[in-house]
PDB file of C-alpha atoms in Angstrom:
ATOM      1  CA  UNK A  18      -9.916 -31.278   3.889  1.00  0.00           C
ATOM      2  CA  UNK A  19     -11.214 -33.098   0.784  1.00  0.00           C
ATOM      3  CA  UNK A  20     -14.602 -33.305   2.563  1.00  0.00           C
ATOM      4  CA  UNK A  21     -14.987 -29.502   2.272  1.00  0.00           C
ATOM      5  CA  UNK A  22     -13.703 -29.486  -1.308  1.00  0.00           C
ATOM      6  CA  UNK A  23     -16.894 -31.149  -2.522  1.00  0.00           C
ATOM      7  CA  UNK A  24     -18.681 -28.342  -4.494  1.00  0.00           C
ATOM      8  CA  UNK A  25     -22.152 -29.156  -3.069  1.00  0.00           C
ATOM      9  CA  UNK A  26     -20.860 -29.189   0.517  1.00  0.00           C
ATOM     10  CA  UNK A  27     -18.798 -26.067  -0.147  1.00  0.00           C
ATOM     11  CA  UNK A  28     -21.923 -24.242  -1.411  1.00  0.00           C
ATOM     12  CA  UNK A  29     -23.865 -25.173   1.725  1.00  0.00           C
ATOM     13  CA  UNK A  30     -21.078 -23.744   3.914  1.00  0.00           C
ATOM     14  CA  UNK A  31     -20.572 -20.696   1.645  1.00  0.00           C
ATOM     15  CA  UNK A  32     -24.259 -19.725   1.795  1.00  0.00           C
ATOM     16  CA  UNK A  33     -23.961 -19.409   5.583  1.00  0.00           C
ATOM     17  CA  UNK A  34     -20.444 -17.944   5.629  1.00  0.00           C
ATOM     18  CA  UNK A  35     -20.999 -15.234   2.973  1.00  0.00           C
ATOM     19  CA  UNK A  36     -23.434 -12.978   4.927  1.00  0.00           C
ATOM     20  CA  UNK A  37     -21.537 -13.615   8.191  1.00  0.00           C
ATOM     21  CA  UNK A  38     -18.140 -12.550   6.801  1.00  0.00           C
ATOM     22  CA  UNK A  39     -19.735  -9.668   4.887  1.00  0.00           C
ATOM     23  CA  UNK A  40     -21.663  -8.072   7.766  1.00  0.00           C
ATOM     24  CA  UNK A  41     -19.079  -8.670  10.516  1.00  0.00           C
ATOM     25  CA  UNK A  42     -16.363  -7.455   8.117  1.00  0.00           C
ATOM     26  CA  UNK A  43     -18.334  -4.300   7.297  1.00  0.00           C
ATOM     27  CA  UNK A  44     -18.992  -3.561  10.993  1.00  0.00           C
ATOM     28  CA  UNK A  45     -15.300  -3.969  11.944  1.00  0.00           C
ATOM     29  CA  UNK A  46     -14.137  -1.936   8.930  1.00  0.00           C
ATOM     30  CA  UNK A  47     -16.534   0.973   9.585  1.00  0.00           C
ATOM     31  CA  UNK A  48     -15.508   1.036  13.280  1.00  0.00           C
ATOM     32  CA  UNK A  49     -11.792   0.830  12.395  1.00  0.00           C
ATOM     33  CA  UNK A  50     -11.977   3.567   9.745  1.00  0.00           C
ATOM     34  CA  UNK A  51     -14.003   5.873  12.023  1.00  0.00           C
ATOM     35  CA  UNK A  52     -11.603   5.485  14.959  1.00  0.00           C
ATOM     36  CA  UNK A  53      -8.618   5.741  12.606  1.00  0.00           C
ATOM     37  CA  UNK A  54      -9.880   9.006  11.118  1.00  0.00           C
ATOM     38  CA  UNK A  55     -11.476  10.788  14.063  1.00  0.00           C
ATOM     39  CA  UNK A  56     -10.753   9.148  17.432  1.00  0.00           C
ATOM     40  CA  UNK A  57      -7.086   8.125  17.345  1.00  0.00           C
ATOM     41  CA  UNK A  58      -4.244  10.532  18.174  1.00  0.00           C
ATOM     42  CA  UNK A  59      -1.702  11.855  15.623  1.00  0.00           C
ATOM     43  CA  UNK A  60       1.769  10.324  15.766  1.00  0.00           C
ATOM     44  CA  UNK A  61       4.512  12.374  17.429  1.00  0.00           C
ATOM     45  CA  UNK A  62       6.754  12.022  14.355  1.00  0.00           C
ATOM     46  CA  UNK A  63       4.412  11.347  11.406  1.00  0.00           C
ATOM     47  CA  UNK A  64       1.642  13.667  12.607  1.00  0.00           C
ATOM     48  CA  UNK A  65      -1.804  13.249  11.020  1.00  0.00           C
ATOM     49  CA  UNK A  66      -0.449  11.240   8.061  1.00  0.00           C
ATOM     50  CA  UNK A  67      -0.190   8.196  10.375  1.00  0.00           C
ATOM     51  CA  UNK A  68      -3.952   7.723   9.706  1.00  0.00           C
ATOM     52  CA  UNK A  69      -3.087   6.400   6.235  1.00  0.00           C
ATOM     53  CA  UNK A  70      -1.438   3.440   8.016  1.00  0.00           C
ATOM     54  CA  UNK A  71      -4.899   2.118   9.048  1.00  0.00           C
ATOM     55  CA  UNK A  72      -5.782   1.418   5.397  1.00  0.00           C
ATOM     56  CA  UNK A  73      -2.273   0.854   4.021  1.00  0.00           C
ATOM     57  CA  UNK A  74      -1.164  -1.932   6.395  1.00  0.00           C
ATOM     58  CA  UNK A  75      -4.337  -4.105   6.032  1.00  0.00           C
ATOM     59  CA  UNK A  76      -4.158  -3.681   2.240  1.00  0.00           C
ATOM     60  CA  UNK A  77      -0.491  -4.788   2.262  1.00  0.00           C
ATOM     61  CA  UNK A  78      -1.336  -7.770   4.501  1.00  0.00           C
ATOM     62  CA  UNK A  79      -4.111  -8.900   2.148  1.00  0.00           C
ATOM     63  CA  UNK A  80      -2.007  -8.314  -0.976  1.00  0.00           C
ATOM     64  CA  UNK A  81       0.720 -10.660   0.347  1.00  0.00           C
ATOM     65  CA  UNK A  82      -1.579 -13.051   2.263  1.00  0.00           C
ATOM     66  CA  UNK A  83      -3.905 -13.257  -0.734  1.00  0.00           C
ATOM     67  CA  UNK A  84      -1.003 -14.233  -2.972  1.00  0.00           C
ATOM     68  CA  UNK A  85       0.028 -16.997  -0.571  1.00  0.00           C
ATOM     69  CA  UNK A  86      -3.551 -18.374  -0.674  1.00  0.00           C
ATOM     70  CA  UNK A  87      -3.523 -18.083  -4.479  1.00  0.00           C
ATOM     71  CA  UNK A  88      -0.297 -20.095  -4.626  1.00  0.00           C
ATOM     72  CA  UNK A  89      -1.620 -22.785  -2.215  1.00  0.00           C
ATOM     73  CA  UNK A  90      -4.845 -23.118  -4.228  1.00  0.00           C
ATOM     74  CA  UNK A  91      -2.811 -23.319  -7.463  1.00  0.00           C
ATOM     75  CA  UNK A  92      -0.581 -26.036  -5.975  1.00  0.00           C
ATOM     76  CA  UNK A  93      -3.664 -28.055  -4.950  1.00  0.00           C
ATOM     77  CA  UNK A  94      -5.095 -27.573  -8.466  1.00  0.00           C
ATOM     78  CA  UNK A  95      -1.847 -28.753 -10.097  1.00  0.00           C
ATOM     79  CA  UNK A  96      -1.184 -31.708  -7.779  1.00  0.00           C
ATOM     80  CA  UNK A  97      -4.695 -33.054  -7.101  1.00  0.00           C
ATOM     81  CA  UNK A  98      -6.455 -31.404 -10.074  1.00  0.00           C
ATOM     82  CA  UNK A  99      -9.274 -30.378  -7.798  1.00  0.00           C
ATOM     83  CA  UNK A 100     -11.641 -28.055  -9.725  1.00  0.00           C
ATOM     84  CA  UNK A 101     -12.650 -26.159  -6.571  1.00  0.00           C
ATOM     85  CA  UNK A 102      -8.998 -25.192  -5.998  1.00  0.00           C
ATOM     86  CA  UNK A 103      -8.788 -23.597  -9.457  1.00  0.00           C
ATOM     87  CA  UNK A 104     -12.025 -21.721  -8.783  1.00  0.00           C
ATOM     88  CA  UNK A 105     -10.656 -20.529  -5.411  1.00  0.00           C
ATOM     89  CA  UNK A 106      -7.430 -19.309  -7.051  1.00  0.00           C
ATOM     90  CA  UNK A 107      -9.359 -17.449  -9.773  1.00  0.00           C
ATOM     91  CA  UNK A 108     -11.602 -15.866  -7.109  1.00  0.00           C
ATOM     92  CA  UNK A 109      -8.645 -14.745  -4.964  1.00  0.00           C
ATOM     93  CA  UNK A 110      -6.665 -13.112  -7.814  1.00  0.00           C
ATOM     94  CA  UNK A 111      -8.814  -9.993  -8.551  1.00  0.00           C
ATOM     95  CA  UNK A 112      -9.322  -9.239  -4.842  1.00  0.00           C
ATOM     96  CA  UNK A 113      -5.582  -9.679  -4.129  1.00  0.00           C
ATOM     97  CA  UNK A 114      -4.675  -7.457  -7.091  1.00  0.00           C
ATOM     98  CA  UNK A 115      -7.093  -4.735  -5.911  1.00  0.00           C
ATOM     99  CA  UNK A 116      -5.700  -4.751  -2.358  1.00  0.00           C
ATOM    100  CA  UNK A 117      -2.105  -4.655  -3.684  1.00  0.00           C
ATOM    101  CA  UNK A 118      -3.019  -1.635  -5.845  1.00  0.00           C
ATOM    102  CA  UNK A 119      -4.652   0.060  -2.824  1.00  0.00           C
ATOM    103  CA  UNK A 120      -1.499  -0.658  -0.794  1.00  0.00           C
ATOM    104  CA  UNK A 121       0.753   0.896  -3.454  1.00  0.00           C
ATOM    105  CA  UNK A 122      -1.347   4.045  -3.957  1.00  0.00           C
ATOM    106  CA  UNK A 123      -2.043   4.627  -0.241  1.00  0.00           C
ATOM    107  CA  UNK A 124       1.683   4.059   0.430  1.00  0.00           C
ATOM    108  CA  UNK A 125       2.548   6.710  -2.164  1.00  0.00           C
ATOM    109  CA  UNK A 126       0.065   9.118  -0.551  1.00  0.00           C
ATOM    110  CA  UNK A 127       1.756   8.489   2.801  1.00  0.00           C
ATOM    111  CA  UNK A 128       5.261   8.759   1.261  1.00  0.00           C
ATOM    112  CA  UNK A 129       4.849  12.254  -0.188  1.00  0.00           C
ATOM    113  CA  UNK A 130       4.361  14.156   3.111  1.00  0.00           C
ATOM    114  CA  UNK A 131       6.661  11.808   5.062  1.00  0.00           C
ATOM    115  CA  UNK A 132       9.565  11.114   2.677  1.00  0.00           C
ATOM    116  CA  UNK A 133       9.024  14.032   0.300  1.00  0.00           C
ATOM    117  CA  UNK A 134       8.302  11.778  -2.700  1.00  0.00           C
ATOM    118  CA  UNK A 135       5.447   9.616  -4.009  1.00  0.00           C
ATOM    119  CA  UNK A 136       7.746   6.868  -5.228  1.00  0.00           C
ATOM    120  CA  UNK A 137      11.310   5.557  -4.911  1.00  0.00           C
ATOM    121  CA  UNK A 138      12.719   2.348  -6.421  1.00  0.00           C
ATOM    122  CA  UNK A 139      13.162   1.036  -2.911  1.00  0.00           C
ATOM    123  CA  UNK A 140      13.301  -2.757  -2.346  1.00  0.00           C
ATOM    124  CA  UNK A 141       9.955  -2.921  -0.464  1.00  0.00           C
ATOM    125  CA  UNK A 142       8.070  -0.704  -2.925  1.00  0.00           C
ATOM    126  CA  UNK A 143       9.526  -2.432  -5.975  1.00  0.00           C
ATOM    127  CA  UNK A 144       8.775  -5.946  -4.668  1.00  0.00           C
ATOM    128  CA  UNK A 145       5.156  -4.882  -3.958  1.00  0.00           C
ATOM    129  CA  UNK A 146       4.904  -3.556  -7.532  1.00  0.00           C
ATOM    130  CA  UNK A 147       6.237  -6.921  -8.778  1.00  0.00           C
ATOM    131  CA  UNK A 148       3.486  -8.589  -6.692  1.00  0.00           C
ATOM    132  CA  UNK A 149       0.848  -6.509  -8.531  1.00  0.00           C
ATOM    133  CA  UNK A 150       2.344  -7.571 -11.886  1.00  0.00           C
ATOM    134  CA  UNK A 151       2.260 -11.228 -10.761  1.00  0.00           C
ATOM    135  CA  UNK A 152      -1.448 -10.898  -9.948  1.00  0.00           C
ATOM    136  CA  UNK A 153      -2.125  -9.212 -13.309  1.00  0.00           C
ATOM    137  CA  UNK A 154      -0.126 -11.931 -15.093  1.00  0.00           C
ATOM    138  CA  UNK A 155      -2.145 -14.629 -13.335  1.00  0.00           C
ATOM    139  CA  UNK A 156      -5.446 -12.903 -14.240  1.00  0.00           C
ATOM    140  CA  UNK A 157      -4.439 -12.517 -17.896  1.00  0.00           C
ATOM    141  CA  UNK A 158      -3.168 -16.119 -18.187  1.00  0.00           C
ATOM    142  CA  UNK A 159      -6.154 -17.729 -16.432  1.00  0.00           C
ATOM    143  CA  UNK A 160      -8.571 -15.796 -18.681  1.00  0.00           C
ATOM    144  CA  UNK A 161      -6.783 -16.719 -21.934  1.00  0.00           C
ATOM    145  CA  UNK A 162      -8.415 -19.097 -24.396  1.00  0.00           C
ATOM    146  CA  UNK A 163      -5.557 -21.624 -24.244  1.00  0.00           C
ATOM    147  CA  UNK A 164      -6.085 -22.030 -20.479  1.00  0.00           C
ATOM    148  CA  UNK A 165      -9.395 -23.824 -20.459  1.00  0.00           C
ATOM    149  CA  UNK A 166      -8.128 -26.926 -18.636  1.00  0.00           C
ATOM    150  CA  UNK A 167      -9.465 -27.568 -15.126  1.00  0.00           C
ATOM    151  CA  UNK A 168      -6.178 -26.705 -13.465  1.00  0.00           C
ATOM    152  CA  UNK A 169      -5.295 -23.608 -15.617  1.00  0.00           C
ATOM    153  CA  UNK A 170      -1.765 -25.029 -15.856  1.00  0.00           C
ATOM    154  CA  UNK A 171       0.328 -22.039 -17.016  1.00  0.00           C
ATOM    155  CA  UNK A 172      -1.454 -19.632 -14.637  1.00  0.00           C
ATOM    156  CA  UNK A 173      -0.971 -22.040 -11.705  1.00  0.00           C
ATOM    157  CA  UNK A 174       2.747 -22.418 -12.480  1.00  0.00           C
ATOM    158  CA  UNK A 175       3.121 -18.621 -12.609  1.00  0.00           C
ATOM    159  CA  UNK A 176       1.369 -18.379  -9.216  1.00  0.00           C
ATOM    160  CA  UNK A 177       3.800 -20.916  -7.728  1.00  0.00           C
ATOM    161  CA  UNK A 178       6.919 -19.309  -9.215  1.00  0.00           C
ATOM    162  CA  UNK A 179       5.763 -15.921  -7.890  1.00  0.00           C
ATOM    163  CA  UNK A 180       5.851 -17.175  -4.282  1.00  0.00           C
ATOM    164  CA  UNK A 181       9.587 -16.406  -4.289  1.00  0.00           C
ATOM    165  CA  UNK A 182       8.562 -12.729  -4.138  1.00  0.00           C
ATOM    166  CA  UNK A 183       6.822 -13.101  -0.748  1.00  0.00           C
ATOM    167  CA  UNK A 184       9.956 -13.552   1.437  1.00  0.00           C
ATOM    168  CA  UNK A 185      11.597 -10.794  -0.622  1.00  0.00           C
ATOM    169  CA  UNK A 186       8.717  -8.449   0.332  1.00  0.00           C
ATOM    170  CA  UNK A 187       8.830  -9.535   3.979  1.00  0.00           C
ATOM    171  CA  UNK A 188      12.611  -9.274   4.474  1.00  0.00           C
ATOM    172  CA  UNK A 189      13.378  -6.471   1.991  1.00  0.00           C
ATOM    173  CA  UNK A 190      13.533  -3.940   4.833  1.00  0.00           C
ATOM    174  CA  UNK A 191      16.119  -6.091   6.647  1.00  0.00           C
ATOM    175  CA  UNK A 192      18.208  -7.331   3.686  1.00  0.00           C
ATOM    176  CA  UNK A 193      18.630  -3.929   2.031  1.00  0.00           C
ATOM    177  CA  UNK A 194      19.045  -0.372   3.219  1.00  0.00           C
ATOM    178  CA  UNK A 195      15.555   0.877   2.362  1.00  0.00           C
ATOM    179  CA  UNK A 196      13.567   4.057   2.868  1.00  0.00           C
ATOM    180  CA  UNK A 197      10.611   1.966   4.082  1.00  0.00           C
ATOM    181  CA  UNK A 198      10.540   1.464   7.838  1.00  0.00           C
ATOM    182  CA  UNK A 199      11.123  -1.946   9.430  1.00  0.00           C
ATOM    183  CA  UNK A 200       8.373  -4.043  11.061  1.00  0.00           C
ATOM    184  CA  UNK A 201       6.640  -2.242  13.976  1.00  0.00           C
ATOM    185  CA  UNK A 202       4.735  -5.309  15.231  1.00  0.00           C
ATOM    186  CA  UNK A 203       6.773  -8.394  16.110  1.00  0.00           C
ATOM    187  CA  UNK A 204       6.060 -11.578  18.057  1.00  0.00           C
ATOM    188  CA  UNK A 205       8.033 -10.083  20.947  1.00  0.00           C
ATOM    189  CA  UNK A 206       5.886  -6.916  21.121  1.00  0.00           C
ATOM    190  CA  UNK A 207       4.723  -3.784  19.347  1.00  0.00           C
ATOM    191  CA  UNK A 208       6.318  -0.376  18.909  1.00  0.00           C
ATOM    192  CA  UNK A 209       2.843   1.098  18.212  1.00  0.00           C
ATOM    193  CA  UNK A 210       0.797   2.715  20.997  1.00  0.00           C
ATOM    194  CA  UNK A 211      -2.400   0.920  22.097  1.00  0.00           C
ATOM    195  CA  UNK A 212      -4.596   3.847  20.898  1.00  0.00           C
ATOM    196  CA  UNK A 213      -3.278   3.266  17.378  1.00  0.00           C
ATOM    197  CA  UNK A 214      -3.288  -0.532  17.572  1.00  0.00           C
ATOM    198  CA  UNK A 215      -7.082  -0.601  18.123  1.00  0.00           C
ATOM    199  CA  UNK A 216      -8.103   0.940  14.731  1.00  0.00           C
ATOM    200  CA  UNK A 217      -5.277  -0.960  13.030  1.00  0.00           C
ATOM    201  CA  UNK A 218      -6.482  -4.355  14.318  1.00  0.00           C
ATOM    202  CA  UNK A 219     -10.142  -3.469  13.643  1.00  0.00           C
ATOM    203  CA  UNK A 220      -9.266  -2.641  10.020  1.00  0.00           C
ATOM    204  CA  UNK A 221      -7.047  -5.754   9.726  1.00  0.00           C
ATOM    205  CA  UNK A 222      -9.902  -7.995  10.928  1.00  0.00           C
ATOM    206  CA  UNK A 223     -12.553  -6.156   8.924  1.00  0.00           C
ATOM    207  CA  UNK A 224     -10.600  -6.099   5.643  1.00  0.00           C
ATOM    208  CA  UNK A 225      -9.705  -9.794   6.049  1.00  0.00           C
ATOM    209  CA  UNK A 226     -13.369 -10.771   6.517  1.00  0.00           C
ATOM    210  CA  UNK A 227     -14.399  -8.605   3.544  1.00  0.00           C
ATOM    211  CA  UNK A 228     -11.671 -10.278   1.460  1.00  0.00           C
ATOM    212  CA  UNK A 229     -13.114 -13.662   2.486  1.00  0.00           C
ATOM    213  CA  UNK A 230     -16.645 -12.486   1.570  1.00  0.00           C
ATOM    214  CA  UNK A 231     -15.457 -11.324  -1.870  1.00  0.00           C
ATOM    215  CA  UNK A 232     -13.699 -14.655  -2.505  1.00  0.00           C
ATOM    216  CA  UNK A 233     -16.775 -16.631  -1.390  1.00  0.00           C
ATOM    217  CA  UNK A 234     -19.080 -14.561  -3.621  1.00  0.00           C
ATOM    218  CA  UNK A 235     -16.737 -14.913  -6.636  1.00  0.00           C
ATOM    219  CA  UNK A 236     -16.513 -18.690  -6.058  1.00  0.00           C
ATOM    220  CA  UNK A 237     -20.316 -18.987  -5.826  1.00  0.00           C
ATOM    221  CA  UNK A 238     -20.657 -16.963  -9.060  1.00  0.00           C
ATOM    222  CA  UNK A 239     -18.158 -19.183 -10.906  1.00  0.00           C
ATOM    223  CA  UNK A 240     -19.793 -22.395  -9.657  1.00  0.00           C
ATOM    224  CA  UNK A 241     -23.223 -21.098 -10.769  1.00  0.00           C
ATOM    225  CA  UNK A 242     -21.780 -20.163 -14.189  1.00  0.00           C
ATOM    226  CA  UNK A 243     -20.383 -23.697 -14.525  1.00  0.00           C
ATOM    227  CA  UNK A 244     -23.814 -25.150 -13.698  1.00  0.00           C
ATOM    228  CA  UNK A 245     -25.425 -22.862 -16.309  1.00  0.00           C
ATOM    229  CA  UNK A 246     -22.887 -24.000 -18.945  1.00  0.00           C
ATOM    230  CA  UNK A 247     -23.444 -27.675 -18.116  1.00  0.00           C
ATOM    231  CA  UNK A 248     -27.264 -27.347 -18.122  1.00  0.00           C
ATOM    232  CA  UNK A 249     -27.277 -25.353 -21.384  1.00  0.00           C
ATOM    233  CA  UNK A 250     -25.136 -28.081 -22.986  1.00  0.00           C
ATOM    234  CA  UNK A 251     -27.499 -30.816 -21.761  1.00  0.00           C
ATOM    235  CA  UNK A 252     -30.528 -28.788 -22.928  1.00  0.00           C
ATOM    236  CA  UNK A 253     -29.001 -28.327 -26.398  1.00  0.00           C
ATOM    237  CA  UNK A 254     -28.236 -32.079 -26.596  1.00  0.00           C
ATOM    238  CA  UNK A 255     -31.810 -32.965 -25.529  1.00  0.00           C
ATOM    239  CA  UNK A 256     -33.295 -30.665 -28.175  1.00  0.00           C
ATOM    240  CA  UNK A 257     -30.972 -31.913 -30.969  1.00  0.00           C
TER     241      UNK A 257
ATOM    242  CA  UNK B  24       4.915  20.651   9.828  1.00  0.00           C
ATOM    243  CA  UNK B  25       3.301  17.208   9.702  1.00  0.00           C
ATOM    244  CA  UNK B  26       0.005  18.488  11.163  1.00  0.00           C
ATOM    245  CA  UNK B  27      -0.741  21.123   8.511  1.00  0.00           C
ATOM    246  CA  UNK B  28      -4.395  21.129   7.348  1.00  0.00           C
ATOM    247  CA  UNK B  29      -3.672  20.369   3.661  1.00  0.00           C
ATOM    248  CA  UNK B  30      -2.466  16.926   4.762  1.00  0.00           C
ATOM    249  CA  UNK B  31      -6.134  15.939   5.069  1.00  0.00           C
ATOM    250  CA  UNK B  32      -7.269  17.170   1.658  1.00  0.00           C
ATOM    251  CA  UNK B  33      -4.140  16.200  -0.272  1.00  0.00           C
ATOM    252  CA  UNK B  34      -3.282  12.822   1.239  1.00  0.00           C
ATOM    253  CA  UNK B  35      -5.489  11.411   4.020  1.00  0.00           C
ATOM    254  CA  UNK B  36      -8.938  11.847   2.410  1.00  0.00           C
ATOM    255  CA  UNK B  37      -7.722  10.599  -1.019  1.00  0.00           C
ATOM    256  CA  UNK B  38      -6.177   7.486   0.624  1.00  0.00           C
ATOM    257  CA  UNK B  39      -9.430   6.704   2.464  1.00  0.00           C
ATOM    258  CA  UNK B  40     -11.606   7.535  -0.566  1.00  0.00           C
ATOM    259  CA  UNK B  41      -9.546   5.208  -2.767  1.00  0.00           C
ATOM    260  CA  UNK B  42      -9.717   2.389  -0.203  1.00  0.00           C
ATOM    261  CA  UNK B  43     -13.452   2.737   0.506  1.00  0.00           C
ATOM    262  CA  UNK B  44     -14.254   3.201  -3.206  1.00  0.00           C
ATOM    263  CA  UNK B  45     -12.168   0.163  -4.161  1.00  0.00           C
ATOM    264  CA  UNK B  46     -13.739  -1.984  -1.422  1.00  0.00           C
ATOM    265  CA  UNK B  47     -17.305  -0.930  -2.319  1.00  0.00           C
ATOM    266  CA  UNK B  48     -16.654  -1.531  -6.049  1.00  0.00           C
ATOM    267  CA  UNK B  49     -15.185  -5.001  -5.374  1.00  0.00           C
ATOM    268  CA  UNK B  50     -18.044  -5.968  -3.045  1.00  0.00           C
ATOM    269  CA  UNK B  51     -20.737  -4.670  -5.442  1.00  0.00           C
ATOM    270  CA  UNK B  52     -19.171  -6.421  -8.457  1.00  0.00           C
ATOM    271  CA  UNK B  53     -18.833  -9.721  -6.542  1.00  0.00           C
ATOM    272  CA  UNK B  54     -22.383  -9.522  -5.120  1.00  0.00           C
ATOM    273  CA  UNK B  55     -24.071  -8.571  -8.412  1.00  0.00           C
ATOM    274  CA  UNK B  56     -22.205 -11.170 -10.487  1.00  0.00           C
ATOM    275  CA  UNK B  57     -22.996 -13.856  -7.886  1.00  0.00           C
ATOM    276  CA  UNK B  58     -26.719 -12.956  -7.790  1.00  0.00           C
ATOM    277  CA  UNK B  59     -26.942 -12.835 -11.615  1.00  0.00           C
ATOM    278  CA  UNK B  60     -25.170 -16.195 -12.064  1.00  0.00           C
ATOM    279  CA  UNK B  61     -27.244 -17.916  -9.334  1.00  0.00           C
ATOM    280  CA  UNK B  62     -30.482 -16.484 -10.818  1.00  0.00           C
ATOM    281  CA  UNK B  63     -29.557 -17.806 -14.300  1.00  0.00           C
ATOM    282  CA  UNK B  64     -28.717 -21.197 -12.813  1.00  0.00           C
ATOM    283  CA  UNK B  65     -32.046 -21.364 -10.921  1.00  0.00           C
ATOM    284  CA  UNK B  66     -34.004 -20.335 -14.029  1.00  0.00           C
ATOM    285  CA  UNK B  67     -32.374 -23.085 -16.092  1.00  0.00           C
ATOM    286  CA  UNK B  68     -33.037 -25.613 -13.322  1.00  0.00           C
ATOM    287  CA  UNK B  69     -36.756 -24.724 -13.333  1.00  0.00           C
ATOM    288  CA  UNK B  70     -36.976 -25.044 -17.158  1.00  0.00           C
ATOM    289  CA  UNK B  71     -35.233 -28.439 -17.197  1.00  0.00           C
ATOM    290  CA  UNK B  72     -36.815 -30.706 -19.856  1.00  0.00           C
TER     291      UNK B  72
END
């Protein structure tokens, strides 16, 4: 794994992976959204509002999955002090926060016609809101002036402490009596019809690849900014 | 009840517009900041003393 953590090697891989993830992700997303909107049937209970699921579920998956990646990258940064891990964590945070916000708003838009309300202080909804605050806390801490160390110590610790929220999100619908429905897709099978699974999986794959493309582009930008800083410093020293 | 036409204008279109708008904004911001940073880095590399 350390082999790929070398910034020069990472950049070589990222230059190939960025357009691949971007274009395949866009193609899957456009196909998924089109089928979700126009070619899939309405649900027998939820009616047309089931179409919101095709954007809500992938956003929720990336909000939680993104936070897990953020925490893993932060752990690597704290333990091995690898600069690429800190850069990865800082690249994941804004994308994860955006997908969590999309999940919350699209969930509210689904909740109003289905439950009769945009918001309830339900365990699943509240733990997702806490996840958004954790992302925002990480972004604020990692951008602060006192956090200029390679491993962004306080921000990384916050990311690790926040992991406790992930099982709470996952099991909230089983541990508490919530308004939010339980899991529809399990390892043993799916309660969702095949016509609805197709756009859902297309959007899941597409959004995940676009998330990867965003993270790769942010990492490349941060690495280039670091090179600019280092070269400007050397230039100033040479001219002094 | 759950198939009334205002469902589209009040809930479904806004959910999709928010998602597509958010995705496009994130992708554009990431792409433009990456291109700008890599261009600055290349320019400095060329002007190396």
